[in-house]
């Protein structure tokens, strides 16, 4: 697995319970593979626009784990000091994004579906959507 140098980011590997020709089951539980209590999930799909770019923000409070449960995409993570590009393409690999991680998602495959589990309910006030503000609060 790729070595992550960006602060508050890590890859999470889920086990695969293989059922021969009847498919594979991967499972994650809060406080185990997911390092927080899960209060919300959402998913992103219909990413047919080749130039789609999502994210472009950081969170002050909410922690998240993203899984690419179908297809693939690229996520750029940035802690204000180090930046890294990671491709998520395996349904059993997640990426944990802690607080104060600027992220940009792009290069989505047509069939990409991203499942996100989050540590808290949606609150626009805990987002940082301006990069210079992010740097101000981070460093
Ligand atoms: P945003 O978090 O910016 O999406 P992404 O990081 O994938 O680019 O959210 C997009 C829109 O959806 C924005 O108007 C806020 C809204 N939204 C909610 O209402 N509830 C939620 O839980 C989330 C994640 C977003």
PDB file of C-alpha atoms and ligand atoms in Angstrom:
ATOM      1  CA  UNK A   1       0.000   0.000   0.000  1.00  0.00           C
ATOM      2  CA  UNK A   2       1.165   3.527  -0.756  1.00  0.00           C
ATOM      3  CA  UNK A   3       3.124   5.371   1.934  1.00  0.00           C
ATOM      4  CA  UNK A   4       1.126   8.390   3.102  1.00  0.00           C
ATOM      5  CA  UNK A   5       3.124  11.454   4.134  1.00  0.00           C
ATOM      6  CA  UNK A   6       0.242  13.907   4.548  1.00  0.00           C
ATOM      7  CA  UNK A   7      -0.828  14.533   8.154  1.00  0.00           C
ATOM      8  CA  UNK A   8      -4.257  13.202   9.261  1.00  0.00           C
ATOM      9  CA  UNK A   9      -4.551  10.926   6.226  1.00  0.00           C
ATOM     10  CA  UNK A  10      -4.306   7.161   6.103  1.00  0.00           C
ATOM     11  CA  UNK A  11      -5.399   4.296   3.925  1.00  0.00           C
ATOM     12  CA  UNK A  12      -7.798   1.780   5.417  1.00  0.00           C
ATOM     13  CA  UNK A  13      -7.873  -1.767   4.143  1.00  0.00           C
ATOM     14  CA  UNK A  14     -11.049  -3.806   4.615  1.00  0.00           C
ATOM     15  CA  UNK A  15     -11.023  -7.547   4.600  1.00  0.00           C
ATOM     16  CA  UNK A  16     -12.677  -9.398   1.741  1.00  0.00           C
ATOM     17  CA  UNK A  17     -14.983 -12.268   2.535  1.00  0.00           C
ATOM     18  CA  UNK A  18     -14.961 -14.241  -0.692  1.00  0.00           C
ATOM     19  CA  UNK A  19     -17.896 -16.412  -1.599  1.00  0.00           C
ATOM     20  CA  UNK A  20     -16.443 -18.165  -4.626  1.00  0.00           C
ATOM     21  CA  UNK A  21     -18.421 -17.267  -7.732  1.00  0.00           C
ATOM     22  CA  UNK A  22     -21.085 -15.614  -5.534  1.00  0.00           C
ATOM     23  CA  UNK A  23     -19.107 -12.452  -4.949  1.00  0.00           C
ATOM     24  CA  UNK A  24     -17.134 -10.684  -2.237  1.00  0.00           C
ATOM     25  CA  UNK A  25     -18.293  -8.956   0.942  1.00  0.00           C
ATOM     26  CA  UNK A  26     -16.272  -6.181   2.584  1.00  0.00           C
ATOM     27  CA  UNK A  27     -17.310  -4.764   5.931  1.00  0.00           C
ATOM     28  CA  UNK A  28     -16.282  -1.820   8.101  1.00  0.00           C
ATOM     29  CA  UNK A  29     -17.411  -1.123  11.654  1.00  0.00           C
ATOM     30  CA  UNK A  30     -17.237   2.066  13.674  1.00  0.00           C
ATOM     31  CA  UNK A  31     -14.401   2.282  16.163  1.00  0.00           C
ATOM     32  CA  UNK A  32     -12.741  -0.628  14.364  1.00  0.00           C
ATOM     33  CA  UNK A  33     -11.792  -0.053  10.729  1.00  0.00           C
ATOM     34  CA  UNK A  34     -13.543   3.349  10.897  1.00  0.00           C
ATOM     35  CA  UNK A  35     -11.749   5.356  13.621  1.00  0.00           C
ATOM     36  CA  UNK A  36     -14.816   7.334  14.775  1.00  0.00           C
ATOM     37  CA  UNK A  37     -18.531   6.990  15.481  1.00  0.00           C
ATOM     38  CA  UNK A  38     -20.431   7.156  12.190  1.00  0.00           C
ATOM     39  CA  UNK A  39     -23.172   9.794  12.204  1.00  0.00           C
ATOM     40  CA  UNK A  40     -23.719  10.215   8.473  1.00  0.00           C
ATOM     41  CA  UNK A  41     -23.055   8.607   5.154  1.00  0.00           C
ATOM     42  CA  UNK A  42     -23.442   9.921   1.649  1.00  0.00           C
ATOM     43  CA  UNK A  43     -22.462   8.809  -1.794  1.00  0.00           C
ATOM     44  CA  UNK A  44     -21.353  10.503  -4.959  1.00  0.00           C
ATOM     45  CA  UNK A  45     -22.247   9.091  -8.368  1.00  0.00           C
ATOM     46  CA  UNK A  46     -23.232  10.019 -11.933  1.00  0.00           C
ATOM     47  CA  UNK A  47     -19.716  11.368 -12.484  1.00  0.00           C
ATOM     48  CA  UNK A  48     -19.988  11.355 -16.253  1.00  0.00           C
ATOM     49  CA  UNK A  49     -18.313  14.712 -16.817  1.00  0.00           C
ATOM     50  CA  UNK A  50     -14.639  13.970 -17.519  1.00  0.00           C
ATOM     51  CA  UNK A  51     -13.688  17.357 -16.099  1.00  0.00           C
ATOM     52  CA  UNK A  52     -15.627  17.023 -12.853  1.00  0.00           C
ATOM     53  CA  UNK A  53     -13.725  18.300  -9.839  1.00  0.00           C
ATOM     54  CA  UNK A  54     -15.122  17.885  -6.328  1.00  0.00           C
ATOM     55  CA  UNK A  55     -13.937  18.565  -2.816  1.00  0.00           C
ATOM     56  CA  UNK A  56     -11.740  21.708  -2.784  1.00  0.00           C
ATOM     57  CA  UNK A  57     -12.275  22.054   0.921  1.00  0.00           C
ATOM     58  CA  UNK A  58     -11.118  20.931   4.354  1.00  0.00           C
ATOM     59  CA  UNK A  59     -13.064  20.241   7.536  1.00  0.00           C
ATOM     60  CA  UNK A  60     -12.534  21.865  10.907  1.00  0.00           C
ATOM     61  CA  UNK A  61     -14.397  19.157  12.865  1.00  0.00           C
ATOM     62  CA  UNK A  62     -15.670  16.312  10.701  1.00  0.00           C
ATOM     63  CA  UNK A  63     -13.583  13.238   9.986  1.00  0.00           C
ATOM     64  CA  UNK A  64     -14.432  11.054   7.011  1.00  0.00           C
ATOM     65  CA  UNK A  65     -13.518   7.807   5.318  1.00  0.00           C
ATOM     66  CA  UNK A  66     -14.054   7.592   1.553  1.00  0.00           C
ATOM     67  CA  UNK A  67     -14.422   4.327  -0.348  1.00  0.00           C
ATOM     68  CA  UNK A  68     -14.464   4.038  -4.104  1.00  0.00           C
ATOM     69  CA  UNK A  69     -16.947   1.179  -4.236  1.00  0.00           C
ATOM     70  CA  UNK A  70     -17.044   1.164  -8.046  1.00  0.00           C
ATOM     71  CA  UNK A  71     -14.609   2.480 -10.644  1.00  0.00           C
ATOM     72  CA  UNK A  72     -11.759   4.786  -9.706  1.00  0.00           C
ATOM     73  CA  UNK A  73     -10.802   8.388  -8.992  1.00  0.00           C
ATOM     74  CA  UNK A  74      -7.864  10.481  -7.891  1.00  0.00           C
ATOM     75  CA  UNK A  75      -7.756  12.367  -4.608  1.00  0.00           C
ATOM     76  CA  UNK A  76      -5.195  15.059  -3.905  1.00  0.00           C
ATOM     77  CA  UNK A  77      -4.592  15.539  -0.195  1.00  0.00           C
ATOM     78  CA  UNK A  78      -2.747  18.473   1.315  1.00  0.00           C
ATOM     79  CA  UNK A  79      -2.003  19.228   4.980  1.00  0.00           C
ATOM     80  CA  UNK A  80      -0.651  22.703   4.236  1.00  0.00           C
ATOM     81  CA  UNK A  81       2.888  21.369   4.122  1.00  0.00           C
ATOM     82  CA  UNK A  82       2.840  18.120   2.141  1.00  0.00           C
ATOM     83  CA  UNK A  83       0.690  17.206  -0.847  1.00  0.00           C
ATOM     84  CA  UNK A  84       0.046  13.782  -2.292  1.00  0.00           C
ATOM     85  CA  UNK A  85      -2.037  12.265  -5.066  1.00  0.00           C
ATOM     86  CA  UNK A  86      -3.689   8.923  -4.406  1.00  0.00           C
ATOM     87  CA  UNK A  87      -5.732   6.775  -6.769  1.00  0.00           C
ATOM     88  CA  UNK A  88      -8.597   4.888  -5.157  1.00  0.00           C
ATOM     89  CA  UNK A  89      -9.660   1.954  -7.323  1.00  0.00           C
ATOM     90  CA  UNK A  90     -10.331  -0.957  -4.987  1.00  0.00           C
ATOM     91  CA  UNK A  91     -13.717  -1.296  -3.256  1.00  0.00           C
ATOM     92  CA  UNK A  92     -12.031  -2.570  -0.111  1.00  0.00           C
ATOM     93  CA  UNK A  93      -9.578   0.325   0.258  1.00  0.00           C
ATOM     94  CA  UNK A  94     -10.694   3.499   1.997  1.00  0.00           C
ATOM     95  CA  UNK A  95      -8.972   6.768   2.699  1.00  0.00           C
ATOM     96  CA  UNK A  96      -9.323   8.416   6.115  1.00  0.00           C
ATOM     97  CA  UNK A  97      -9.370  12.198   5.993  1.00  0.00           C
ATOM     98  CA  UNK A  98      -8.984  13.753   9.415  1.00  0.00           C
ATOM     99  CA  UNK A  99      -9.511  17.425  10.142  1.00  0.00           C
ATOM    100  CA  UNK A 100      -7.572  20.125   8.303  1.00  0.00           C
ATOM    101  CA  UNK A 101      -6.879  18.100   5.179  1.00  0.00           C
ATOM    102  CA  UNK A 102      -7.469  20.042   1.965  1.00  0.00           C
ATOM    103  CA  UNK A 103      -8.738  17.602  -0.670  1.00  0.00           C
ATOM    104  CA  UNK A 104      -9.472  17.750  -4.367  1.00  0.00           C
ATOM    105  CA  UNK A 105     -11.141  14.832  -6.177  1.00  0.00           C
ATOM    106  CA  UNK A 106     -10.871  14.411  -9.944  1.00  0.00           C
ATOM    107  CA  UNK A 107     -10.271  11.954 -12.795  1.00  0.00           C
ATOM    108  CA  UNK A 108     -13.410   9.989 -11.999  1.00  0.00           C
ATOM    109  CA  UNK A 109     -14.111   6.933 -14.122  1.00  0.00           C
ATOM    110  CA  UNK A 110     -17.610   6.917 -15.692  1.00  0.00           C
ATOM    111  CA  UNK A 111     -18.801   4.216 -13.359  1.00  0.00           C
ATOM    112  CA  UNK A 112     -17.255   5.744 -10.221  1.00  0.00           C
ATOM    113  CA  UNK A 113     -19.278   5.575  -7.006  1.00  0.00           C
ATOM    114  CA  UNK A 114     -17.800   7.062  -3.838  1.00  0.00           C
ATOM    115  CA  UNK A 115     -19.216   6.116  -0.455  1.00  0.00           C
ATOM    116  CA  UNK A 116     -18.326   8.473   2.383  1.00  0.00           C
ATOM    117  CA  UNK A 117     -18.844   7.848   6.087  1.00  0.00           C
ATOM    118  CA  UNK A 118     -18.587  10.870   8.345  1.00  0.00           C
ATOM    119  CA  UNK A 119     -18.162  11.486  12.054  1.00  0.00           C
ATOM    120  CA  UNK A 120     -20.859  14.147  12.326  1.00  0.00           C
ATOM    121  CA  UNK A 121     -23.956  15.570  10.695  1.00  0.00           C
ATOM    122  CA  UNK A 122     -23.657  18.150   7.928  1.00  0.00           C
ATOM    123  CA  UNK A 123     -22.721  21.648   9.036  1.00  0.00           C
ATOM    124  CA  UNK A 124     -21.526  24.102   6.417  1.00  0.00           C
ATOM    125  CA  UNK A 125     -19.814  26.183   9.135  1.00  0.00           C
ATOM    126  CA  UNK A 126     -17.232  23.520   9.829  1.00  0.00           C
ATOM    127  CA  UNK A 127     -16.058  23.560   6.186  1.00  0.00           C
ATOM    128  CA  UNK A 128     -13.093  25.633   5.035  1.00  0.00           C
ATOM    129  CA  UNK A 129     -13.730  26.337   1.367  1.00  0.00           C
ATOM    130  CA  UNK A 130     -11.043  28.957   0.808  1.00  0.00           C
ATOM    131  CA  UNK A 131      -7.468  27.710   0.372  1.00  0.00           C
ATOM    132  CA  UNK A 132      -5.774  30.786   1.846  1.00  0.00           C
ATOM    133  CA  UNK A 133      -8.071  30.534   4.884  1.00  0.00           C
ATOM    134  CA  UNK A 134      -7.104  26.846   5.154  1.00  0.00           C
ATOM    135  CA  UNK A 135      -3.396  27.775   5.196  1.00  0.00           C
ATOM    136  CA  UNK A 136      -4.083  30.491   7.778  1.00  0.00           C
ATOM    137  CA  UNK A 137      -5.837  28.047  10.127  1.00  0.00           C
ATOM    138  CA  UNK A 138      -3.460  25.155   9.521  1.00  0.00           C
ATOM    139  CA  UNK A 139      -0.011  26.681   9.875  1.00  0.00           C
TER     140      UNK A 139
HETATM  141  P1  LIG B   1     -19.658  19.147  -0.900  1.00  0.00           P
HETATM  142  O1  LIG B   1     -19.322  18.680   0.468  1.00  0.00           O
HETATM  143  O2  LIG B   1     -19.013  20.437  -1.344  1.00  0.00           O
HETATM  144  O3  LIG B   1     -19.353  17.998  -1.978  1.00  0.00           O
HETATM  145  P2  LIG B   1     -17.938  17.498  -2.563  1.00  0.00           P
HETATM  146  O4  LIG B   1     -16.952  17.508  -1.462  1.00  0.00           O
HETATM  147  O5  LIG B   1     -18.223  16.116  -3.074  1.00  0.00           O
HETATM  148  O6  LIG B   1     -17.561  18.420  -3.682  1.00  0.00           O
HETATM  149  O7  LIG B   1     -21.228  19.260  -0.997  1.00  0.00           O
HETATM  150  C1  LIG B   1     -21.905  19.516  -2.212  1.00  0.00           C
HETATM  151  C2  LIG B   1     -23.260  20.085  -1.875  1.00  0.00           C
HETATM  152  O8  LIG B   1     -24.053  19.158  -1.147  1.00  0.00           O
HETATM  153  C3  LIG B   1     -23.191  21.350  -1.030  1.00  0.00           C
HETATM  154  O9  LIG B   1     -24.192  22.239  -1.491  1.00  0.00           O
HETATM  155  C4  LIG B   1     -23.553  20.883   0.350  1.00  0.00           C
HETATM  156  C5  LIG B   1     -24.458  19.698   0.105  1.00  0.00           C
HETATM  157  N1  LIG B   1     -24.330  18.653   1.143  1.00  0.00           N
HETATM  158  C6  LIG B   1     -25.356  18.460   2.053  1.00  0.00           C
HETATM  159  O10 LIG B   1     -26.398  19.143   2.011  1.00  0.00           O
HETATM  160  N2  LIG B   1     -25.217  17.502   3.000  1.00  0.00           N
HETATM  161  C7  LIG B   1     -24.101  16.729   3.093  1.00  0.00           C
HETATM  162  O11 LIG B   1     -24.012  15.854   3.991  1.00  0.00           O
HETATM  163  C8  LIG B   1     -23.034  16.953   2.144  1.00  0.00           C
HETATM  164  C9  LIG B   1     -21.778  16.134   2.201  1.00  0.00           C
HETATM  165  C10 LIG B   1     -23.200  17.922   1.199  1.00  0.00           C
END
